[in-house]
Coordinates of C-alpha atoms and ligand atoms in Angstrom, one line a residue:
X1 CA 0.0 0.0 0.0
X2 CA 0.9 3.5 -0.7
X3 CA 0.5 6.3 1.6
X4 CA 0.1 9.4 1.1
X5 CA -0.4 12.4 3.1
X6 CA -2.0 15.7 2.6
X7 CA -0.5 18.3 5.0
X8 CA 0.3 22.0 5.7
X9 CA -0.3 23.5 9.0
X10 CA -1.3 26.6 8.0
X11 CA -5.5 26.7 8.1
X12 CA -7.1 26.3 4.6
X13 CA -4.1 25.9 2.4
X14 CA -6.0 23.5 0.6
X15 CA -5.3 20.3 2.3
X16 CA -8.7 18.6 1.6
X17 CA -9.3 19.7 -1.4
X18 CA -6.1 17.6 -2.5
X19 CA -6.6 14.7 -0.1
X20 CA -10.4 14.3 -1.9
X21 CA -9.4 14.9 -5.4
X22 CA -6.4 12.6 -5.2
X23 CA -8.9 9.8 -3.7
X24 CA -11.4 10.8 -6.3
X25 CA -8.8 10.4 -9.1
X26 CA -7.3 7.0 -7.8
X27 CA -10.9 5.5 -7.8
X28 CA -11.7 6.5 -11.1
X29 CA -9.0 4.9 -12.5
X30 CA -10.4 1.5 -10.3
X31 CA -7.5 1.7 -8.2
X32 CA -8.7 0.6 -4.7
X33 CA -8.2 3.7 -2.1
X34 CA -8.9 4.5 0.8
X35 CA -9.5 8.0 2.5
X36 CA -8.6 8.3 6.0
X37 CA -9.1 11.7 7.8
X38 CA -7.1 12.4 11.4
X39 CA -8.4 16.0 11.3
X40 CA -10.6 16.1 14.1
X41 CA -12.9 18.6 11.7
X42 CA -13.8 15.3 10.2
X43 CA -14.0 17.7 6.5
X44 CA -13.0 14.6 4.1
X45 CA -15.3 12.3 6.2
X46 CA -18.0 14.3 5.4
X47 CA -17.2 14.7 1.7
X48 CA -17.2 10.9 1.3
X49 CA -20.6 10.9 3.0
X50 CA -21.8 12.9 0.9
X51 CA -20.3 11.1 -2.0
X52 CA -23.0 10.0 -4.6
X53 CA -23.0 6.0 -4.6
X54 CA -22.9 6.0 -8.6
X55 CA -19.4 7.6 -8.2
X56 CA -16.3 5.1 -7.7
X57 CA -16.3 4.0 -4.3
X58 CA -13.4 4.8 -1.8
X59 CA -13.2 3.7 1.3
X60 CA -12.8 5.4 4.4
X61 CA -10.9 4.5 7.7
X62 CA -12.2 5.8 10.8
X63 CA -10.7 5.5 14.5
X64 CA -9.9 2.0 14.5
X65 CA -7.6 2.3 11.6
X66 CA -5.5 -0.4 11.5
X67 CA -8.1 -3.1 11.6
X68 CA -10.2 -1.2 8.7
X69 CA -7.3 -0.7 6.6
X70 CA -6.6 -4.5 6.7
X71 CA -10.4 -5.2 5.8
X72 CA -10.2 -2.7 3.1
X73 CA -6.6 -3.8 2.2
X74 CA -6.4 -0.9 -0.5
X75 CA -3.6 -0.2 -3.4
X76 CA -3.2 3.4 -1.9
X77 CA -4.4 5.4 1.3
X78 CA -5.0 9.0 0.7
X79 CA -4.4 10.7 4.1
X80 CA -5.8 14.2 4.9
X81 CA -4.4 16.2 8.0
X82 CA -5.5 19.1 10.4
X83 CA -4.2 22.5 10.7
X84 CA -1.7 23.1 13.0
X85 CA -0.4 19.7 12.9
X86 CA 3.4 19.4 14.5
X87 CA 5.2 17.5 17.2
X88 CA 4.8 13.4 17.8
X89 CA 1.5 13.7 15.5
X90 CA 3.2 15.5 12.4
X91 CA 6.3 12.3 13.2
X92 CA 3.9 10.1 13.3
X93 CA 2.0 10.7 10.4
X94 CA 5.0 11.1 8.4
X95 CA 6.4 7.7 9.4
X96 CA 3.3 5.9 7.9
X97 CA 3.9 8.4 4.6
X98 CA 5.6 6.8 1.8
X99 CA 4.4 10.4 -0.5
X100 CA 3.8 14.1 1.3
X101 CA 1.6 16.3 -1.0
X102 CA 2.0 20.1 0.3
X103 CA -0.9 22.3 -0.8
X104 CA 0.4 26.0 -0.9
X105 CA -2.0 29.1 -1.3
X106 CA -0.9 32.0 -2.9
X107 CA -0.2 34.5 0.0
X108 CA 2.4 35.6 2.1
X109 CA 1.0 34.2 5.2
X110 CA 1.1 31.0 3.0
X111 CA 4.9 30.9 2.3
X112 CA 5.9 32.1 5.6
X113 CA 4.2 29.1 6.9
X114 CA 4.8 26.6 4.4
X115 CA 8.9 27.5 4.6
X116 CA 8.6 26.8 8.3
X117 CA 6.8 23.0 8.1
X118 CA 9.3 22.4 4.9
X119 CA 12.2 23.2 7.3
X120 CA 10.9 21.0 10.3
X121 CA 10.0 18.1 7.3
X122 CA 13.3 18.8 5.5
X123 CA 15.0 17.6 9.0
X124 CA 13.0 14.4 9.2
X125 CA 14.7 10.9 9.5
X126 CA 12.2 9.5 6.5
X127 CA 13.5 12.6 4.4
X128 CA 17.1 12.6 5.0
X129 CA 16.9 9.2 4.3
X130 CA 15.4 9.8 0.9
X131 CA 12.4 7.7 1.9
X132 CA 9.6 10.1 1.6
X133 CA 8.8 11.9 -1.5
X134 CA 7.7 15.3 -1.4
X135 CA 5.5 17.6 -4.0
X136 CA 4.0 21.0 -3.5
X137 CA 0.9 21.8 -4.8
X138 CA 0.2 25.9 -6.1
X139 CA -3.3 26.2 -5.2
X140 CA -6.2 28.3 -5.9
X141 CA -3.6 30.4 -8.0
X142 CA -5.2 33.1 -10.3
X143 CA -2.1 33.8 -12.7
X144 CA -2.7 37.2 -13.2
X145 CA -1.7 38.4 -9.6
X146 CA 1.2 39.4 -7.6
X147 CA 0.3 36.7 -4.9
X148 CA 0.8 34.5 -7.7
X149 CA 4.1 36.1 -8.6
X150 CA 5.4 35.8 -5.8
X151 CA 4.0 32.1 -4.9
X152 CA 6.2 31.3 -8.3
X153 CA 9.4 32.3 -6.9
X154 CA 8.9 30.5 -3.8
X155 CA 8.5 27.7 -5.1
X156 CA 11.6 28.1 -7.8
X157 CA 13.4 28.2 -4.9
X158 CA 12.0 25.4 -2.9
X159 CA 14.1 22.0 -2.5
X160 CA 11.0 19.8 -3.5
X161 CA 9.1 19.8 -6.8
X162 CA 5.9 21.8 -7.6
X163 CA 4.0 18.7 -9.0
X164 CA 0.5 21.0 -9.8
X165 CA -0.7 24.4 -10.3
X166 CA -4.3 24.5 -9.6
X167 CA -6.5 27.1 -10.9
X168 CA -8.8 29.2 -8.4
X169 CA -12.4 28.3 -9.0
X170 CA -15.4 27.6 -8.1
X171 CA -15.4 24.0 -9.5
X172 CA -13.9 22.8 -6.7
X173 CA -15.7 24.6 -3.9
X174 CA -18.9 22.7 -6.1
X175 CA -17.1 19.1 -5.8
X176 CA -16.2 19.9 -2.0
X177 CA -20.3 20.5 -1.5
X178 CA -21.0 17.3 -3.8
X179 CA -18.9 14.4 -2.3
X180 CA -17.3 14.9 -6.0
X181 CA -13.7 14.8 -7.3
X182 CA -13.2 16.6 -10.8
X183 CA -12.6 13.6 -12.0
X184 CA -15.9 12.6 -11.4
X185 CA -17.3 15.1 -13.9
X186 CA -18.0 15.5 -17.5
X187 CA -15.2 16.1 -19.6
X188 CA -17.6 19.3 -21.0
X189 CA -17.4 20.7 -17.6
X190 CA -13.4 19.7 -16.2
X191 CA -11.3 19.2 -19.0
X192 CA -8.9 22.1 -18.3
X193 CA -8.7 21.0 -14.8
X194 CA -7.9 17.6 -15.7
X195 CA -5.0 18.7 -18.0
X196 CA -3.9 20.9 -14.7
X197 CA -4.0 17.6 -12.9
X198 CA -2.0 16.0 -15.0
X199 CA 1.6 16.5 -13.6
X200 CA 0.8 15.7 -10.3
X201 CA -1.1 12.4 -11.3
X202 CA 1.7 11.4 -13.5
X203 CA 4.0 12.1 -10.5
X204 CA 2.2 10.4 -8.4
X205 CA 2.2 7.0 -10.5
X206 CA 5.6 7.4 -10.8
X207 CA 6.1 7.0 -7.3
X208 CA 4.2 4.2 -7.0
X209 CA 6.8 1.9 -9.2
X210 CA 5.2 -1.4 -7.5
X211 CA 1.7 -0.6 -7.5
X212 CA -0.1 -1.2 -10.5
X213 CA 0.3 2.1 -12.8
X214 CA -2.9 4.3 -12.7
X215 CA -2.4 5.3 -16.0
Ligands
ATP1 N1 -8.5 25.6 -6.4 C1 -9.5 26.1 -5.6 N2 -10.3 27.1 -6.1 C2 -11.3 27.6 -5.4 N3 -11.5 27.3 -4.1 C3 -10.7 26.4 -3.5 C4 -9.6 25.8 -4.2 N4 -9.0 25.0 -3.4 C5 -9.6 25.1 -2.2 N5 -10.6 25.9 -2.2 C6 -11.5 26.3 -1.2 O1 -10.7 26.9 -0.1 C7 -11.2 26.6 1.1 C8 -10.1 25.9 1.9 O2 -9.7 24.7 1.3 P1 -9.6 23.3 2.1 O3 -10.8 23.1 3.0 O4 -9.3 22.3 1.1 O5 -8.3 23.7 3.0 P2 -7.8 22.9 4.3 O6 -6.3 23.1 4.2 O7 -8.3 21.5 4.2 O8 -8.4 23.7 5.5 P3 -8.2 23.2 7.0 O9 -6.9 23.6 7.4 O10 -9.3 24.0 7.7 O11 -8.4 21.7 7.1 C9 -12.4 25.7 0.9 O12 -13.6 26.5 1.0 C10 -12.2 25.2 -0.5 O13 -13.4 24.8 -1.1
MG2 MG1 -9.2 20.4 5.8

């Protein structure tokens, strides 16, 4: 199984609209997934309850984890974190992380916050040891602004790879109300969005050398 986690402490930097997309993107290419939320706001938990039951299915580990996850015995668990996540909880959820996916806004708040975690992630034991692979996400960007500008440099300059640059829109605050992934909609309506996807899912498979290949 592959694990991979969806964190940034800083509040609404996007974390579970990556953790739900990347679940929604793995089951639509039949890949069994899981999604298991530790945020105690429960916000991916209630996305998946509210996930039409015509939509591929993921599955979804509550608090006895271990026990579910070896029922569900899934190809990939998609894990979604709280704000403000550090200490023993941030170790231990990067122990049982084989991928981290950073979701970075566009402000300066953002940055400021995002170089802090990178440092303290930087100095893990799974990273030093080249264990954990690490992407950052651009979210909600809107090209034509400074913030934007600026969250370009930043991540020029970061160590780890910006795997995505997601647009801001109002497609995904939609799929977050739906239990929907933008994968689970009509080409007519998510096409560009797909082809924005497209790095980070080919990154992702690429990671995932022993799993079978979500193409
Ligand atoms: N690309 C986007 N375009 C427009 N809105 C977005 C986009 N990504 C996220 N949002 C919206 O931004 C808000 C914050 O996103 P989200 O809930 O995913 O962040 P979070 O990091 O999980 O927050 P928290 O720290 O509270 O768990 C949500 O209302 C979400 O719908
Ligand atoms: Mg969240």
């Amino acid at each position: 199984m592959q694990t991979i986690l969806v964190a940034n402490p800083k509040g609404g930097s996007g974390k579970t609209t990556l953790a739900t997309n990347v679940a929604g993107w793995l089951a639509g290419k039949r890949q069994r997934v899981a999604l298991t939320d530790i945020d105690p706001q429960q916000s991916s938990a209630q996305w998946l309850a509210r996930r039409p039951r015509l939509f591929p299915a993921i599955g979804t580990v509550g608090r006895d984890g271990e026990s579910e996850l070896r029922r569900l015995d899934p190809l990939w668990q998609v894990v979604d974190s709280a704000a403000g996540i550090h200490g023993d909880d941030l170790k231990q959820a990067l122990k049982g992380a084989d991928v981290l996916l950073v979701p970075v806004s566009a402000s300066a708040f953002d940055i400021a916050a995002t170089q802090r975690f990178l440092a303290i992630v930087a100095e893990t034991k799974a990273v030093k040891k080249g264990r954990l692979a690490i992407g950052l996400v651009a979210m909600r960007v809107d090209a034509r602004t400074h913030s934007a500008a600026e969250l370009d440099v930043f991540l020029g300059g970061c160590a780890f790879p910006r795997v995505a640059q997601l647009r801001d829109a109002q497609i995904y605050v939609h799929c977050a109300r739906d239990g929907a992934s933008v994968f689970d909609l009509p080409r007519s309506r998510a096409e560009h969005d797909w082809e924005q996807w497209r790095p980070l899912t080919r990154w992702l498979a690429r990671q995932a050398p022993r799993v079978e290949r979500p193409a």
